[in-house]
Short mmCIF file of C-alpha atoms in Angstrom, two decimals:
data_model
loop_
_atom_site.label_atom_id
_atom_site.label_comp_id
_atom_site.label_asym_id
_atom_site.label_seq_id
_atom_site.Cartn_x
_atom_site.Cartn_y
_atom_site.Cartn_z
CA UNK A 3 100.02 26.27 87.81
CA UNK A 4 98.07 27.60 84.83
CA UNK A 5 99.69 30.34 82.80
CA UNK A 6 97.73 32.83 80.77
CA UNK A 7 98.76 35.03 77.89
CA UNK A 8 99.53 38.63 78.91
CA UNK A 9 97.35 41.43 77.54
CA UNK A 10 100.38 43.00 75.93
CA UNK A 11 101.11 39.81 73.97
CA UNK A 12 97.46 39.53 72.96
CA UNK A 13 97.57 43.12 71.70
CA UNK A 14 100.69 42.42 69.67
CA UNK A 15 99.04 39.28 68.31
CA UNK A 16 95.95 41.23 67.24
CA UNK A 17 98.12 43.83 65.53
CA UNK A 18 99.84 41.09 63.55
CA UNK A 19 103.27 41.91 64.87
CA UNK A 20 104.16 38.50 66.28
CA UNK A 21 106.07 36.00 64.19
CA UNK A 22 104.07 33.04 62.94
CA UNK A 23 105.66 30.44 65.23
CA UNK A 24 104.87 32.31 68.45
CA UNK A 25 101.43 33.28 67.13
CA UNK A 26 100.54 29.64 66.59
CA UNK A 27 101.72 28.72 70.10
CA UNK A 28 99.61 31.48 71.64
CA UNK A 29 96.63 30.60 69.47
CA UNK A 30 96.73 26.93 70.47
CA UNK A 31 96.67 28.03 74.12
CA UNK A 32 93.76 30.44 73.54
CA UNK A 33 91.85 27.71 71.67
CA UNK A 34 91.68 25.72 74.90
CA UNK A 35 91.56 28.48 77.54
CA UNK A 36 88.36 30.28 78.48
CA UNK A 37 90.16 33.07 80.36
CA UNK A 38 92.47 33.98 77.49
CA UNK A 39 89.75 33.68 74.85
CA UNK A 40 87.52 35.99 76.90
CA UNK A 41 90.40 38.46 77.16
CA UNK A 42 91.13 38.21 73.44
CA UNK A 43 87.47 38.95 72.69
CA UNK A 44 87.49 42.00 74.98
CA UNK A 45 90.70 43.38 73.49
CA UNK A 46 89.37 42.87 69.97
CA UNK A 47 86.24 44.81 70.84
CA UNK A 48 88.39 47.66 72.16
CA UNK A 49 90.03 47.96 68.74
CA UNK A 50 88.33 48.86 65.47
CA UNK A 51 85.86 46.11 64.62
CA UNK A 52 84.79 44.97 61.20
CA UNK A 53 81.26 44.31 60.03
CA UNK A 54 80.95 41.16 57.98
CA UNK A 55 78.89 41.24 54.74
CA UNK A 56 75.22 40.84 55.67
CA UNK A 57 74.79 38.13 53.03
CA UNK A 58 77.11 35.96 55.10
CA UNK A 59 74.37 35.36 57.69
CA UNK A 60 72.07 33.93 55.06
CA UNK A 61 74.84 31.66 53.85
CA UNK A 62 75.39 30.34 57.38
CA UNK A 63 71.66 29.76 57.86
CA UNK A 64 71.46 27.89 54.54
CA UNK A 65 74.46 25.78 55.49
CA UNK A 66 72.94 25.05 58.91
CA UNK A 67 69.67 23.96 57.26
CA UNK A 68 71.63 21.62 54.98
CA UNK A 69 73.53 20.30 57.98
CA UNK A 70 70.27 19.68 59.81
CA UNK A 71 68.74 17.72 56.92
CA UNK A 72 71.96 15.76 56.50
CA UNK A 73 71.90 14.87 60.20
CA UNK A 74 68.24 13.89 59.96
CA UNK A 75 68.97 11.65 56.98
CA UNK A 76 71.89 10.10 58.84
CA UNK A 77 69.66 9.42 61.86
CA UNK A 78 67.00 7.85 59.64
CA UNK A 79 69.56 5.62 57.94
CA UNK A 80 70.89 4.53 61.32
CA UNK A 81 67.36 3.81 62.60
CA UNK A 82 66.62 1.72 59.51
CA UNK A 83 69.88 -0.16 59.97
CA UNK A 84 69.01 -0.86 63.62
CA UNK A 85 65.53 -2.08 62.62
CA UNK A 86 67.03 -4.41 60.03
CA UNK A 87 69.59 -5.81 62.48
CA UNK A 88 66.94 -6.36 65.17
CA UNK A 89 64.60 -7.99 62.62
CA UNK A 90 67.44 -10.30 61.55
CA UNK A 91 68.21 -11.28 65.15
CA UNK A 92 64.51 -11.93 65.86
CA UNK A 93 64.19 -14.07 62.73
CA UNK A 94 67.27 -16.07 63.74
CA UNK A 95 65.86 -16.66 67.25
CA UNK A 96 62.44 -17.71 65.91
CA UNK A 97 63.97 -20.09 63.36
CA UNK A 98 66.26 -21.64 65.98
CA UNK A 99 63.55 -22.22 68.58
CA UNK A 100 60.89 -23.36 66.10
CA UNK A 101 63.14 -26.28 65.16
CA UNK A 102 63.52 -25.17 61.56
CA UNK A 103 67.27 -25.86 61.52
CA UNK A 104 66.72 -29.27 63.09
CA UNK A 105 64.23 -30.17 60.38
CA UNK A 106 66.69 -28.96 57.79
CA UNK A 107 69.39 -31.20 59.27
CA UNK A 108 67.07 -34.23 59.25
CA UNK A 109 66.58 -34.16 55.46
CA UNK A 110 68.24 -37.32 54.19
CA UNK A 111 70.26 -36.50 51.13
CA UNK A 112 71.37 -39.41 49.03
CA UNK A 113 75.02 -38.46 48.71
CA UNK A 114 76.01 -41.81 47.15
CA UNK A 115 74.52 -40.64 43.87
CA UNK A 116 76.69 -37.63 43.88
CA UNK A 117 79.75 -39.69 44.74
CA UNK A 118 78.93 -42.23 42.02
CA UNK A 119 78.52 -39.50 39.49
CA UNK A 120 81.86 -38.00 40.37
CA UNK A 121 83.48 -41.46 40.24
CA UNK A 122 82.03 -42.19 36.88
CA UNK A 123 83.35 -38.95 35.50
CA UNK A 124 86.84 -39.64 36.80
CA UNK A 125 86.70 -43.17 35.58
CA UNK A 126 85.58 -42.01 32.18
CA UNK A 127 88.39 -39.47 32.06
CA UNK A 128 90.94 -42.09 33.11
CA UNK A 129 89.64 -44.51 30.42
CA UNK A 130 89.72 -41.84 27.72
CA UNK A 131 93.30 -40.93 28.58
CA UNK A 132 94.33 -44.59 28.46
CA UNK A 133 92.64 -45.02 25.07
CA UNK A 134 94.43 -41.94 23.79
CA UNK A 135 97.86 -43.15 24.92
CA UNK A 136 97.16 -46.63 23.44
CA UNK A 137 96.33 -45.04 20.09
CA UNK A 138 99.56 -43.06 20.17
CA UNK A 139 101.64 -46.18 20.98
CA UNK A 140 99.93 -48.15 18.19
CA UNK A 141 100.68 -45.43 15.66
CA UNK A 142 104.34 -45.33 16.69
CA UNK A 143 104.63 -49.12 16.38
CA UNK A 144 103.08 -49.06 12.91
CA UNK A 145 105.44 -46.33 11.82
CA UNK B 13 67.44 46.37 67.13
CA UNK B 14 63.94 45.14 67.96
CA UNK B 15 64.93 41.75 66.61
CA UNK B 16 68.01 41.70 68.82
CA UNK B 17 66.05 42.60 71.93
CA UNK B 18 63.46 39.92 71.22
CA UNK B 19 66.18 37.36 70.62
CA UNK B 20 67.91 38.38 73.81
CA UNK B 21 64.70 38.00 75.78
CA UNK B 22 64.12 34.59 74.23
CA UNK B 23 67.64 33.64 75.14
CA UNK B 24 67.31 34.81 78.74
CA UNK B 25 64.04 32.93 79.03
CA UNK B 26 65.59 29.77 77.69
CA UNK B 27 68.34 30.02 80.26
CA UNK B 28 65.84 30.43 83.05
CA UNK B 29 64.03 27.36 81.73
CA UNK B 30 60.83 29.19 80.69
CA UNK B 31 61.06 28.86 76.93
CA UNK B 32 63.06 26.46 74.84
CA UNK B 33 64.46 28.17 71.79
CA UNK B 34 65.57 26.21 68.77
CA UNK B 35 69.17 25.86 67.69
CA UNK B 36 68.42 27.97 64.59
CA UNK B 37 67.24 30.83 66.80
CA UNK B 38 70.36 30.49 68.91
CA UNK B 39 72.47 30.62 65.76
CA UNK B 40 70.70 33.79 64.59
CA UNK B 41 71.21 35.35 68.01
CA UNK B 42 74.91 34.50 68.04
CA UNK B 43 75.42 35.87 64.56
CA UNK B 44 73.66 39.12 65.39
CA UNK B 45 75.44 39.53 68.71
CA UNK B 46 78.91 38.16 68.02
CA UNK B 47 79.17 38.36 64.22
CA UNK B 48 81.33 41.48 64.33
CA UNK B 49 83.53 40.11 67.10
CA UNK B 50 84.16 36.76 65.42
CA UNK B 51 84.77 38.37 62.05
CA UNK B 52 87.20 40.90 63.55
CA UNK B 53 89.11 38.19 65.41
CA UNK B 54 89.38 36.09 62.25
CA UNK B 55 90.49 39.09 60.21
CA UNK B 56 93.11 40.12 62.74
CA UNK B 57 94.47 36.58 63.00
CA UNK B 58 94.58 35.58 59.33
CA UNK B 59 95.06 39.08 57.82
CA UNK B 60 92.75 38.33 54.92
CA UNK B 61 89.25 39.81 54.63
CA UNK B 62 87.79 37.04 52.45
CA UNK B 63 89.32 34.14 54.35
CA UNK B 64 88.08 35.81 57.53
CA UNK B 65 84.56 35.68 56.11
CA UNK B 66 84.88 31.96 55.37
CA UNK B 67 86.31 31.31 58.81
CA UNK B 68 83.49 33.27 60.46
CA UNK B 69 80.96 31.14 58.61
CA UNK B 70 82.80 27.98 59.68
CA UNK B 71 82.89 29.19 63.28
CA UNK B 72 79.13 29.72 63.48
CA UNK B 73 78.43 26.47 61.69
CA UNK B 74 80.67 24.58 64.12
CA UNK B 75 78.95 26.31 67.02
CA UNK B 76 75.59 25.23 65.59
CA UNK B 77 76.63 21.60 65.18
CA UNK B 78 78.26 21.35 68.60
CA UNK B 79 75.70 23.38 70.56
CA UNK B 80 74.73 20.29 72.57
CA UNK B 81 78.25 20.07 73.97
CA UNK B 82 78.26 23.72 75.08
CA UNK B 83 77.75 24.21 78.81
CA UNK B 84 75.99 27.56 78.21
CA UNK B 85 78.22 29.52 80.59
CA UNK B 86 80.33 31.92 78.54
CA UNK B 87 79.33 31.96 74.90
CA UNK B 88 81.61 34.87 73.98
CA UNK B 89 84.68 32.93 75.14
CA UNK B 90 83.31 29.74 73.60
CA UNK B 91 82.81 31.34 70.17
CA UNK B 92 86.23 33.01 70.42
CA UNK B 93 87.79 29.64 71.14
CA UNK B 94 86.09 28.07 68.12
CA UNK B 95 87.17 30.99 65.92
CA UNK B 96 90.74 30.75 67.21
CA UNK B 97 90.78 27.03 66.46
CA UNK B 98 89.55 27.65 62.93
CA UNK B 99 92.17 30.37 62.38
CA UNK B 100 94.91 28.14 63.76
CA UNK B 101 93.95 25.35 61.33
CA UNK B 102 93.87 27.88 58.50
CA UNK B 103 97.31 29.27 59.39
CA UNK B 104 98.79 25.77 59.67
CA UNK B 105 97.38 24.82 56.27
CA UNK B 106 98.51 28.13 54.77
CA UNK B 107 102.02 27.56 56.07
CA UNK B 108 102.00 24.09 54.51
CA UNK B 109 100.79 25.48 51.17
CA UNK B 110 103.27 28.39 51.07
CA UNK B 111 106.35 27.87 48.95
CA UNK B 112 109.69 28.80 50.55
CA UNK B 113 110.19 31.60 48.00
CA UNK B 114 106.91 33.19 49.00
CA UNK B 115 107.47 32.98 52.76
CA UNK B 116 109.88 35.92 52.76
CA UNK B 117 107.26 38.07 51.11
CA UNK B 118 104.69 36.90 53.66
CA UNK B 119 106.93 37.71 56.59
CA UNK B 120 107.53 41.15 55.11
CA UNK B 121 103.80 41.57 54.74
CA UNK B 122 103.19 40.51 58.33
CA UNK B 123 105.98 42.73 59.58
CA UNK B 124 104.42 45.88 58.12
CA UNK B 125 100.88 44.96 59.37
CA UNK B 126 99.55 48.30 58.13
CA UNK B 127 96.26 46.71 57.13
CA UNK B 128 95.66 45.73 60.76
CA UNK B 129 95.93 49.27 62.08
CA UNK B 130 92.66 50.67 63.39
CA UNK B 131 92.98 53.69 61.11
CA UNK B 132 93.21 51.47 58.05
CA UNK B 133 90.30 49.28 59.15
CA UNK B 134 88.07 52.30 59.81
CA UNK B 135 88.82 54.26 56.65
CA UNK B 136 90.70 52.40 53.99
CA UNK B 137 89.70 48.74 54.07
CA UNK B 138 86.17 49.18 52.73
CA UNK B 139 87.51 51.44 49.96
CA UNK B 140 90.12 48.84 49.02
CA UNK B 141 87.47 46.11 48.98
CA UNK B 142 85.18 48.18 46.74
CA UNK B 143 88.08 49.01 44.44
CA UNK B 144 89.09 45.35 44.22
CA UNK B 145 85.44 44.34 43.55
CA UNK B 146 85.04 46.93 40.81
CA UNK B 147 88.27 45.84 39.16
CA UNK B 148 86.97 42.32 38.63
CA UNK B 149 85.74 41.36 35.16
CA UNK B 150 82.07 40.90 34.42
CA UNK B 151 79.93 39.14 35.63
CA UNK B 152 81.96 38.62 38.82
CA UNK B 153 82.25 42.36 39.42
CA UNK B 154 78.46 42.83 39.80
CA UNK B 155 78.06 39.94 42.24
CA UNK B 156 81.08 40.99 44.30
CA UNK B 157 79.99 44.63 44.58
CA UNK B 158 76.43 43.65 45.51
CA UNK B 159 77.55 41.05 48.08
CA UNK B 160 80.57 42.71 49.70
CA UNK B 161 79.85 46.42 49.28
CA UNK B 162 76.07 46.71 49.18
CA UNK B 163 75.48 43.96 51.77
CA UNK B 164 72.96 42.09 49.65
CA UNK B 165 72.37 38.41 50.30
CA UNK B 166 73.02 36.06 47.37
CA UNK B 167 69.34 35.10 47.12
CA UNK B 168 68.41 38.77 46.63
CA UNK B 169 71.13 39.25 44.00
CA UNK B 170 69.84 36.17 42.15
CA UNK B 171 66.29 37.50 42.29
CA UNK B 172 67.30 40.96 41.04
CA UNK B 173 69.35 39.56 38.19
CA UNK B 174 66.79 36.88 37.34
CA UNK B 175 69.43 34.17 37.49
CA UNK B 176 69.50 30.83 39.34
CA UNK B 177 70.85 31.00 42.89
CA UNK B 178 73.43 28.29 42.13
CA UNK B 179 74.91 30.45 39.34
CA UNK B 180 75.19 33.45 41.64
CA UNK B 181 76.73 31.30 44.38
CA UNK B 182 79.36 29.99 41.96
CA UNK B 183 80.13 33.52 40.76
CA UNK B 184 80.47 34.74 44.34
CA UNK B 185 82.81 31.86 45.14
CA UNK B 186 85.00 32.59 42.11
CA UNK B 187 84.90 36.33 42.74
CA UNK B 188 86.08 35.75 46.30
CA UNK B 189 88.97 33.68 45.03
CA UNK B 190 90.03 36.41 42.61
CA UNK B 191 89.53 39.15 45.21
CA UNK B 192 91.77 37.35 47.67
CA UNK B 193 94.65 37.71 45.24
CA UNK B 194 93.78 41.24 44.12
CA UNK B 195 93.37 42.63 47.63
CA UNK B 196 96.67 41.14 48.69
CA UNK B 197 98.33 43.12 45.89
CA UNK B 198 96.44 46.32 46.80
CA UNK B 199 97.52 46.06 50.45
CA UNK B 200 101.09 45.31 49.53
CA UNK B 201 101.22 48.40 47.34
#
């Protein structure tokens, strides 16, 4: 069963005579109920209404124009992103099926040279360290 | 009035599928038709003239951005719901911001609720707003009087004063902030 706020409570709410806790409860119900919001609108119109400053309308229109351009920019950025992703996927498919990666894998790299180079460096390091320790021992013996 | 009638016709046509009106036209129509209602609801719920103006602006802007989700059945109730939501958020945030020492004063203020009486709204509120605007220091006083009391848009004020619109907008923003405090004091007195 759906409960609605009584007119009397809405009137008290509009006159600001409800405590804040109950007001918030009622407001959260009105925020999701068409019947109560319609009733609140009608009761408000029966009371003294206020006219907002006319300049406010211009401010809202300016803000809406900004919002529109921001949304447009966002859409354009998203479209560009989609185009880039699709282009990337297409390029990947073309490269895969054209055998580019296979050709790349077939390139025979002479890795032995690299290994030799690394060995020679380690060997040289090892030799240098040995020489250094020999020199130290010799000096100690002389002393 | 002519504008309203034309907008109303456009609106009716759009609902019957004859003419498609843009979202900007819908926004203008809503503001002209429900501006008073939304502003009054916001004022009566938050008890602050200047915050009510901000909330009214937010309400219409939200309506504009979420127009595609609106079923088009009952726009008065729909706008009231948006306004209520905005006010609820404002009240929750205000409660969070309020210090415990100030809450007593606020409750007292709410309890009296004199500034929500119809009599006060009809006769005294506009006088209090003008008084508060005139009490501001220069140059905020001029902008506030022109915007809130003489109903001039900010672009017109900027043109008349020969100043950049951004400057006038900043002054209006600061004036509103000062007025919020001043008017609270006036009402409490």
